[in-house]
Amino acid sequence: MEAKIFSLIVGIFLLLATADTAGAHNITTILAAHPSLSTFNYYLTVTHLAAEINRRRTITVCVVNNDAMAELLDKHYTLPTIRNILSLHIFADYFGAKKLHQVSKGSTTTSSLFQATGEAAGTSGYVNITDIKGGKVGFTPVDSDSAQPLATFVKSVHELPYDLAVIQISRILTSPEAEAPTAGPGDLNVTTIMSKQGCKDFSDLIIAQGVEEIFTQCLQGGLTIFCPSGETLKAFMPKYHNLSSDNKTSLLLYHGVPIYNSLGMLKSSNGLLNTLATEGARKYDFTIQTDGDDVKIETKVVTATITATLIDEYPLAVFKINKVLQPTELFNAAPGPKSATSAFGDDSADGPSSDDDDDGASADSTSDGGVTLLRRRISLALFTSVLVILLFPF
């Protein structure tokens, strides 16, 4: 009897230990096994849609082969427009092959990522799914000009029941809203956009320091900026004025990350991020940590919290934060729970502080969430073990 109970406890523990990762998926890896879908896979990556797909629990991805993608690319859309079009192919619901052929009343409408992210206006971004005579299933964006389905179901590529369905369709889904001209990265002025969206004080510092061009050049590959509030900057200015010109530049660049991150992506991707200031051994990195619904940025000197989303439109995301981010390369690391002390003066700010090599103080801040996940699994396992013992006493 004791051996059976022990085996049961071990079995439940192993089940719980894998429960959190059972629904995990990686669309890039899935599509890599299908060479005929390589172009679609590539553009999911460069538009950062792959990351959006991977972080969502219930989703359907409608892929097309390389020939169909070639037709899309022949139209020479900008990358942001291609992102909008491909977003139409990502549904916020599960539609495996079986469900597609059992659509209630022969037709249904589902929302796409294009609609869910707020890029589409009105009903744009919704897609009609219809059973067609002869066992076919058709797909048509709601705002399409076509009276007939734009594409039909070809085959199932990969399915994780009720979580992820990757299905191949015959053609690209398009709509006037998705195809509408979208400014390319080179057409955007970062500081102008920031000024109009509530980040004027920080934008003015970027312009005054002459680093605007660096931020603009990074837009091609995506850019995330963390903007301290006006009140925060005002209180920090005495420290800022004590920095050398080079260190002022580094501090401003430290608030930029050379990839696009939506708020959802930050919440699901805790860990270290390099910044625009990163250069060789001078890491200038910080840690993203989720604390409940909050996203925190830990530098070992200060911990800032994202308080608002100012801009979130690929390739640019700008978030307002409640503290100026202070790197250990310029400021002294926080001594335990005490507040951080700035290294005033040009000479003391030129190199890493004396506390910069103290890895022990930052062990928790560099965690990527694995410890939290392990604790949760162990707690679940212990709870289950106690429950089993109560139900089946020795």
PDB file of C-alpha atoms in Angstrom, residues 29 33 49 111 121 141 144 162 164 197 205 212 218 221-222 243-244 266 294 296 309 327 355 368-369 385:
ATOM      1  CA  THR A  29      10.978  25.475 -35.034  1.00  0.00           C
ATOM      2  CA  ALA A  33      10.727  21.278 -40.722  1.00  0.00           C
ATOM      3  CA  LEU A  49       5.145  38.045 -35.251  1.00  0.00           C
ATOM      4  CA  SER A 111     -10.628  37.803 -34.902  1.00  0.00           C
ATOM      5  CA  ALA A 121     -10.146  49.869 -37.600  1.00  0.00           C
ATOM      6  CA  PRO A 141     -11.358  38.886 -44.452  1.00  0.00           C
ATOM      7  CA  SER A 144     -12.371  42.112 -48.436  1.00  0.00           C
ATOM      8  CA  TYR A 162      -7.033  23.332 -28.367  1.00  0.00           C
ATOM      9  CA  LEU A 164      -2.048  25.661 -31.423  1.00  0.00           C
ATOM     10  CA  GLN A 197       3.070  60.952 -27.192  1.00  0.00           C
ATOM     11  CA  LEU A 205      17.596  65.404 -24.011  1.00  0.00           C
ATOM     12  CA  GLU A 212      18.804  61.157 -32.266  1.00  0.00           C
ATOM     13  CA  CYS A 218      17.805  51.217 -35.033  1.00  0.00           C
ATOM     14  CA  GLY A 221      15.345  46.157 -36.940  1.00  0.00           C
ATOM     15  CA  GLY A 222      12.872  47.307 -34.275  1.00  0.00           C
ATOM     16  CA  LEU A 243      28.158  63.294 -16.011  1.00  0.00           C
ATOM     17  CA  SER A 244      30.700  63.775 -18.789  1.00  0.00           C
ATOM     18  CA  LEU A 266       8.228  41.881 -22.107  1.00  0.00           C
ATOM     19  CA  ASP A 294       3.695  45.037 -13.421  1.00  0.00           C
ATOM     20  CA  LYS A 296       9.935  46.024 -13.727  1.00  0.00           C
ATOM     21  CA  THR A 309       2.452  52.459 -22.941  1.00  0.00           C
ATOM     22  CA  PRO A 327      23.645  51.470 -15.107  1.00  0.00           C
ATOM     23  CA  ASP A 355      30.458  47.440  -6.700  1.00  0.00           C
ATOM     24  CA  ASP A 368      14.902  34.522 -15.954  1.00  0.00           C
ATOM     25  CA  GLY A 369      11.878  33.322 -14.050  1.00  0.00           C
ATOM     26  CA  SER A 385       1.241  14.900  -1.801  1.00  0.00           C
TER      27      SER A 385
END
